[in-house]
mmCIF file of C-alpha atoms in Angstrom:
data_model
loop_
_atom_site.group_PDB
_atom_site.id
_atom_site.type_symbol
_atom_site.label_atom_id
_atom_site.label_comp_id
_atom_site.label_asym_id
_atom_site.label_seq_id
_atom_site.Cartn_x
_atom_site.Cartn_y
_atom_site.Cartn_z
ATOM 1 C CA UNK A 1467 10.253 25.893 8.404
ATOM 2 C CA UNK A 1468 8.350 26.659 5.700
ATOM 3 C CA UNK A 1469 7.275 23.939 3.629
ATOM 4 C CA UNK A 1470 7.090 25.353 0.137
ATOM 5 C CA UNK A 1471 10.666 26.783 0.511
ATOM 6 C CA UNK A 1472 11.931 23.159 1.978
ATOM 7 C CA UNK A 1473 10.745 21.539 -1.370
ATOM 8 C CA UNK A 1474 12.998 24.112 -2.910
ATOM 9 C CA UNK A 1475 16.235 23.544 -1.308
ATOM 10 C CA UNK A 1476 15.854 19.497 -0.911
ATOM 11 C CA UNK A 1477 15.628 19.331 -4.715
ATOM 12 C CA UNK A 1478 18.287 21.703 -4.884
ATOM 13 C CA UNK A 1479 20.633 19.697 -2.819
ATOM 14 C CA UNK A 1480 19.726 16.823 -4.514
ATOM 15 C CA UNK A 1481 21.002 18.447 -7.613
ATOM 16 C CA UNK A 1482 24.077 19.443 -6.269
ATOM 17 C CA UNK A 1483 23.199 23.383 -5.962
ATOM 18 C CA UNK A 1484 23.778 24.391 -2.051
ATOM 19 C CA UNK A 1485 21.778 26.434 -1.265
ATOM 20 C CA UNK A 1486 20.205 26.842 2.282
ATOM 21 C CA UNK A 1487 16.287 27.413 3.028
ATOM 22 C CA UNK A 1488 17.391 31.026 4.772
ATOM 23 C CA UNK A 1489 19.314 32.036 1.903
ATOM 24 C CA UNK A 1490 15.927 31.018 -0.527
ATOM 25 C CA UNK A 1491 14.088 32.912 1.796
ATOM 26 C CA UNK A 1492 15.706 36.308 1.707
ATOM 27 C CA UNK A 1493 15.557 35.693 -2.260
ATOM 28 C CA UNK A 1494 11.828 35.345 -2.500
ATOM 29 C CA UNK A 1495 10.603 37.523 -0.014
ATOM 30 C CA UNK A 1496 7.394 36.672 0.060
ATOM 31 C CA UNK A 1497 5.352 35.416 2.858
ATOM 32 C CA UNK A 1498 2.450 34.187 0.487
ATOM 33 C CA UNK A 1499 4.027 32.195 -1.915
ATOM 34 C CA UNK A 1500 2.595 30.501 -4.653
ATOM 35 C CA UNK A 1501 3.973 27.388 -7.082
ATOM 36 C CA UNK A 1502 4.721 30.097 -9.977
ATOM 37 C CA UNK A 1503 6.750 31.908 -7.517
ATOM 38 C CA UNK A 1504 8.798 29.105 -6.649
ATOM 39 C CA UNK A 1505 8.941 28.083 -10.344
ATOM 40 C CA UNK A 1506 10.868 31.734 -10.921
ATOM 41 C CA UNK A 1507 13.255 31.216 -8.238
ATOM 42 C CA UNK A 1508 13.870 27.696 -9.042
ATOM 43 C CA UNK A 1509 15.312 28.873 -12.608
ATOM 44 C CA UNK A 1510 17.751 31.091 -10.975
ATOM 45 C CA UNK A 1511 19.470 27.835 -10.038
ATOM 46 C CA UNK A 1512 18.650 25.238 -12.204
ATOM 47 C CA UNK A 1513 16.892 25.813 -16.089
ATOM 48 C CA UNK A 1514 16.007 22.548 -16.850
ATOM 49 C CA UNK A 1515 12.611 21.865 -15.625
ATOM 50 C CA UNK A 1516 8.667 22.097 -16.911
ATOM 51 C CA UNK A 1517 5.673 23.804 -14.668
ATOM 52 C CA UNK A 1518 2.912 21.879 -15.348
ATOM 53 C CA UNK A 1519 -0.465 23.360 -13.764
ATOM 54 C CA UNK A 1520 -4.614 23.040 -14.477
ATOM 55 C CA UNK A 1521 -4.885 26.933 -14.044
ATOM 56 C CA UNK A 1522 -3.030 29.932 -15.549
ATOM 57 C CA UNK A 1523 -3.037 32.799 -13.166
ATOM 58 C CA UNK A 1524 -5.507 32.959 -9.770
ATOM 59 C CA UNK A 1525 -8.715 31.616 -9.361
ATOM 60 C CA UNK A 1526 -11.131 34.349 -8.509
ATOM 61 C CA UNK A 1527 -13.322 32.111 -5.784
ATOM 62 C CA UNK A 1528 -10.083 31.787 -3.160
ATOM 63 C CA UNK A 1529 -10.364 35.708 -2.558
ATOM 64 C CA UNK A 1530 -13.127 34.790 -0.349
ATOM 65 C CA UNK A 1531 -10.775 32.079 1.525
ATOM 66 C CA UNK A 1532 -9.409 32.818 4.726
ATOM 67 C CA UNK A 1533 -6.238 31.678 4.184
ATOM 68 C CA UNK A 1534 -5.852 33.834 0.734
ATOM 69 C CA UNK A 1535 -8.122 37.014 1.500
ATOM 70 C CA UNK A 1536 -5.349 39.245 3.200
ATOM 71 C CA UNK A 1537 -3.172 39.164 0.567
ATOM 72 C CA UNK A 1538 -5.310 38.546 -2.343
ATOM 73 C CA UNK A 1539 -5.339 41.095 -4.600
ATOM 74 C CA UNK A 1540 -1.590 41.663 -4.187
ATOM 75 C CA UNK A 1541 -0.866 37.778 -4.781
ATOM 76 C CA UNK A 1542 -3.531 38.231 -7.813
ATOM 77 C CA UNK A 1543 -1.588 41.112 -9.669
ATOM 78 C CA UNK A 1544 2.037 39.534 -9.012
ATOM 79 C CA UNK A 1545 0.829 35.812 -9.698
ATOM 80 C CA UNK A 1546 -0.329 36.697 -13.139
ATOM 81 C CA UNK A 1547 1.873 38.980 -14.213
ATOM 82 C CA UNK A 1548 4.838 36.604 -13.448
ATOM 83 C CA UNK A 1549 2.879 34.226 -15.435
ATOM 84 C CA UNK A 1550 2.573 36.639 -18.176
ATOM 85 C CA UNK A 1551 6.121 36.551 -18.515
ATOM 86 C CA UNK A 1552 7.106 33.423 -17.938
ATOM 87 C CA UNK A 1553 8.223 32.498 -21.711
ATOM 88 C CA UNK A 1554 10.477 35.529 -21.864
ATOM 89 C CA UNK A 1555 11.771 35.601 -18.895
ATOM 90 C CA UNK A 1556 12.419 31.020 -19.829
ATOM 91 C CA UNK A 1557 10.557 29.200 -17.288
ATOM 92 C CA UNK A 1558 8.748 26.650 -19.040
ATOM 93 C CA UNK A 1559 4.851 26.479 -18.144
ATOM 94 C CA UNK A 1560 2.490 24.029 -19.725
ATOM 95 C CA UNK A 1561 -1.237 24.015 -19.137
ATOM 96 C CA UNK A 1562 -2.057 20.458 -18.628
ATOM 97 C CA UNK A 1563 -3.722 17.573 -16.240
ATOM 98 C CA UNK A 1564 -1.239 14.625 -16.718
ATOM 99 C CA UNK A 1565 -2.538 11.582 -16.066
ATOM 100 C CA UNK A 1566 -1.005 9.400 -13.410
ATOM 101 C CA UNK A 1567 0.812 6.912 -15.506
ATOM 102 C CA UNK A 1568 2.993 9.860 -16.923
ATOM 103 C CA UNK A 1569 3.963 10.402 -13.235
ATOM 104 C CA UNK A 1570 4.926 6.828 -13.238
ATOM 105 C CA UNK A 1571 6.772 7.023 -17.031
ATOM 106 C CA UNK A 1572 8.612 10.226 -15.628
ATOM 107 C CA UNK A 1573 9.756 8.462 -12.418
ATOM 108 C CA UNK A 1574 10.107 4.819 -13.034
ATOM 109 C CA UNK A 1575 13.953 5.246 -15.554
ATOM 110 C CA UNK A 1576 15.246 7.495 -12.813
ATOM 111 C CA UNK A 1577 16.356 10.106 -15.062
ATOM 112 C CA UNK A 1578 13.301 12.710 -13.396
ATOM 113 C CA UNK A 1579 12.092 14.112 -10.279
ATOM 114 C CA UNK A 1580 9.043 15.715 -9.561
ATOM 115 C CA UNK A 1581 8.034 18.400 -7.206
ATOM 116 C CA UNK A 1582 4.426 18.227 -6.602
ATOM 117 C CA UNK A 1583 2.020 19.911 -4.660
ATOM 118 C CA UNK A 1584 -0.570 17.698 -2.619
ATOM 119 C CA UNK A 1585 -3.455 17.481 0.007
ATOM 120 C CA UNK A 1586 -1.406 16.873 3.181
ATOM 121 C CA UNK A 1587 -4.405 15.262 4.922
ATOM 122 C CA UNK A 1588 -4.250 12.417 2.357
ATOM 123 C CA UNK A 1589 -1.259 11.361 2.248
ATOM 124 C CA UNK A 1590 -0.633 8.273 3.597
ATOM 125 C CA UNK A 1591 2.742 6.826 3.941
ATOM 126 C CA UNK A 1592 3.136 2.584 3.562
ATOM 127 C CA UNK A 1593 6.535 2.681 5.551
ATOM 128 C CA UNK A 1594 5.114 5.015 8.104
ATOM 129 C CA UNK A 1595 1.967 2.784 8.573
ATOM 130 C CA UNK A 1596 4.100 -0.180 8.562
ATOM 131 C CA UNK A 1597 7.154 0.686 10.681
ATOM 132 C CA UNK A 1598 7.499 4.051 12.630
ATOM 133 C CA UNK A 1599 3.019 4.300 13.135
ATOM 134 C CA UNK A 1600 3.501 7.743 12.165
ATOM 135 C CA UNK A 1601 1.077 9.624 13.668
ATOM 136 C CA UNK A 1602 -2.195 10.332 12.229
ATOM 137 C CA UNK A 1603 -0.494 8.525 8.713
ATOM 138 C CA UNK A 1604 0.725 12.224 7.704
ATOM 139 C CA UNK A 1605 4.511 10.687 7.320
ATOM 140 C CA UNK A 1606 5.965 12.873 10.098
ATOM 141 C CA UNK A 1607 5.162 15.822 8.374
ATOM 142 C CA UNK A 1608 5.085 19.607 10.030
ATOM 143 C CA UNK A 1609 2.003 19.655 11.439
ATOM 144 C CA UNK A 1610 -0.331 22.764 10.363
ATOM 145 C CA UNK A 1611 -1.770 25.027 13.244
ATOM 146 C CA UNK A 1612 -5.019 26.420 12.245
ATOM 147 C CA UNK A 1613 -8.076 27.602 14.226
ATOM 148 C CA UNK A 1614 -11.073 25.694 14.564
ATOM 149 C CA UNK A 1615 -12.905 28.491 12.545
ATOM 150 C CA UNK A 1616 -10.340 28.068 9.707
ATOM 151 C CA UNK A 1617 -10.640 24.472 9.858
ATOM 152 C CA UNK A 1618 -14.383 24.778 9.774
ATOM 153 C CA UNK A 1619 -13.715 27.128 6.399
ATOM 154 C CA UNK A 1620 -11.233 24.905 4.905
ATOM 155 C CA UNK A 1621 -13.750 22.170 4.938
ATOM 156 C CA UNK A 1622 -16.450 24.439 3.620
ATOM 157 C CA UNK A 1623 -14.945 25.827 0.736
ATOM 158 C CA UNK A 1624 -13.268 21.982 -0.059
ATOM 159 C CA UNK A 1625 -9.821 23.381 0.207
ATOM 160 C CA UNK A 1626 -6.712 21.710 1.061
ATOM 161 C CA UNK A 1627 -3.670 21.862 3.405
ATOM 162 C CA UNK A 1628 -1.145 22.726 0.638
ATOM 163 C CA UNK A 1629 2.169 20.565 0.750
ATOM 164 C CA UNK A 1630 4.687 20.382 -1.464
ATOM 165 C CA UNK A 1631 6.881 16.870 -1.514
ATOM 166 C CA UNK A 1632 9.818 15.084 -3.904
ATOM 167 C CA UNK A 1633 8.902 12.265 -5.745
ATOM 168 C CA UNK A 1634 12.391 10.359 -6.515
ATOM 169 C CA UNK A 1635 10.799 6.597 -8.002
ATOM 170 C CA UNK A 1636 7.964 4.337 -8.796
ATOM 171 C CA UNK A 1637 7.894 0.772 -8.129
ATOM 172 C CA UNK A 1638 5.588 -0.592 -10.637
ATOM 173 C CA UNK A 1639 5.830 -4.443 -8.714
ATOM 174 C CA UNK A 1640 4.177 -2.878 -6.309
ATOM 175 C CA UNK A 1641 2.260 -0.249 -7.636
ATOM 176 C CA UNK A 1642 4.304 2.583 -5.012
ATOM 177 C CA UNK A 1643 5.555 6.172 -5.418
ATOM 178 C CA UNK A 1644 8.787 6.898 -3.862
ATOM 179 C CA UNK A 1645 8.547 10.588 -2.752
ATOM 180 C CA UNK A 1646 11.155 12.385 0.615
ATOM 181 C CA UNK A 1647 9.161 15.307 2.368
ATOM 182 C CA UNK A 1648 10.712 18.261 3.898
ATOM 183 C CA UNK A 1649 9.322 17.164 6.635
ATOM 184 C CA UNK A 1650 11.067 14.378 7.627
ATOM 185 C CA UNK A 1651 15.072 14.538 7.490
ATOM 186 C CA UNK A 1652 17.272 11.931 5.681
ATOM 187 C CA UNK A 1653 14.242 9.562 4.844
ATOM 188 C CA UNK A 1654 11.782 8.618 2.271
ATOM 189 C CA UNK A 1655 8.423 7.426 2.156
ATOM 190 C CA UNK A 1656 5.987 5.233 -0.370
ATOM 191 C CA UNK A 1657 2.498 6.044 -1.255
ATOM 192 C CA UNK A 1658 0.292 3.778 -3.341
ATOM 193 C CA UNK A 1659 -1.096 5.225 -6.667
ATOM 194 C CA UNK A 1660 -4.614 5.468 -5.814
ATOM 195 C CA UNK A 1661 -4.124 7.808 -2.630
ATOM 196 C CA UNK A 1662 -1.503 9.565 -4.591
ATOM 197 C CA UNK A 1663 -3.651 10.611 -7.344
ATOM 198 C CA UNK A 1664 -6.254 11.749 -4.612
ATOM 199 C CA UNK A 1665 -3.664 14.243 -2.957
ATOM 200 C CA UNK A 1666 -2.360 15.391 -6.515
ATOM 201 C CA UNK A 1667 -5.875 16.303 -7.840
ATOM 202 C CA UNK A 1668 -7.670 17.964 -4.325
ATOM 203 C CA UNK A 1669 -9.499 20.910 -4.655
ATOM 204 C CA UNK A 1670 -7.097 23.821 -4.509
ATOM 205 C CA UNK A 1671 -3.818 21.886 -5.910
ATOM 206 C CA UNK A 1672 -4.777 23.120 -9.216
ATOM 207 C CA UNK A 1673 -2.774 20.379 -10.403
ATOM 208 C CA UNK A 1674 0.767 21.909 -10.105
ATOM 209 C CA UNK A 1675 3.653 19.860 -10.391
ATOM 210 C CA UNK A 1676 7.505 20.728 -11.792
ATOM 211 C CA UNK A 1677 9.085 18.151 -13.009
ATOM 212 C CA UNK A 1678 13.288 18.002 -13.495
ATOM 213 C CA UNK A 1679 16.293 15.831 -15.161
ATOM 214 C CA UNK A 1680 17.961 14.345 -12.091
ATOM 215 C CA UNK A 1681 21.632 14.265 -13.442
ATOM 216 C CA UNK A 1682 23.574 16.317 -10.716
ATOM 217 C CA UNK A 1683 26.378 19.562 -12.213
ATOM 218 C CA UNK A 1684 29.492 18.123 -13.131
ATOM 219 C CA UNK A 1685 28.651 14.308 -11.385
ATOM 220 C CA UNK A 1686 27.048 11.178 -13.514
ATOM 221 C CA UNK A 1687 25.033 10.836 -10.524
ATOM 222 C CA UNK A 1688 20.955 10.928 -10.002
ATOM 223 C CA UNK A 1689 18.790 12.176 -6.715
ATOM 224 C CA UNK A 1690 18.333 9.771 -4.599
#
């Protein structure tokens, strides 16, 4: 299961739009997908939301990445063009770092959720920790299978393992982010605000996040 195309369809359903990770699949057909890519093929479905990210376009020191040299120059052309014509083509993109406690204003009246792409390694999940010891305090995640030599390269050029997760709440009495991860099914999970804010900002996040209004089509109900 891909992870990036999971984030998709779980906000999706949460909005009332069916629509199954196969089906969002054969849509995007892409194998290297990035956030802007998911941003266009999240406004076939639902209009309403804002792409906020640190960086307009590709950053020209991944092509030397691993993970991102195969495909580079393809991903480079398509990434910025579709970026190029994101205003005409209506998917709202603003070039921003929000701080944390707009992350908190956005999710704490319910009316929001927020689609945000992390460091997998750090996040660390209170209910897991406290009552299902998830393994290795990644939540139950999918667990990524990478060489040791791609490891090794991960580490050296400070990049992360990309994951994209649903942040439904805040609880400011205890200072938590709600979030649900395609990883784990019919769940959620809590993160404090301090590790939170680590995974947002890791090298190679480039601080992308989409938030959207949470009122489902045709129901006065919210995601939950």
């Amino acid at each position: 299961m891909d992870n990036r195309i999971a984030s998709l369809a779980m906000i999706l359903k949460g909005l009332g739009t069916e629509s199954s990770i196969e089906q969002l699949t054969e849509e995007i057909q892409l194998t290297s997908i990035w956030t802007i890519d998911l941003a266009f093929l999240l406004r076939k479905y639902e209009p309403d939301f804002t792409f906020y990210t640190s960086v307009f376009g590709t950053r020209e020191e991944y092509q030397g990445v691993k993970f991102y040299e195969a495909t580079f120059d393809q991903d480079k052309k398509r990434v910025n063009k579709l970026f190029a014509s994101a205003k005409s083509c209506s998917v709202h993109i603003v070039r921003m770092k929000l701080p944390i406690e707009d992350y908190k204003r956005f999710l704490f009246n319910r009316q929001f959720a927020i689609v945000a792409l992390v460091n997998a390694r750090l996040l660390h999940c209170e209910r897991c920790e406290a009552g299902r010891g998830c393994m290795a305090s990644l939540c139950g995640q999918l667990f990524y299978k990478i060489s040791s030599d791609d490891y090794t390269e991960c580490i050296l050029y400070k990049m992360e393992l990309g994951h994209y997760i649903v942040l439904i709440g805040y609880d400011p009495t205890e200072d938590l982010f709600i979030y649900r991860d395609p990883g784990i099914m019919d769940d959620y999970c809590t993160i404090s605000t301090e590790e939170f804010d680590q995974a947002r900002q890791a090298e190679g996040t480039d601080h992308d996040w989409y938030v959207l209004h949470t009122y489902m089509k045709n129901k006065n109900e919210r995601i939950k």
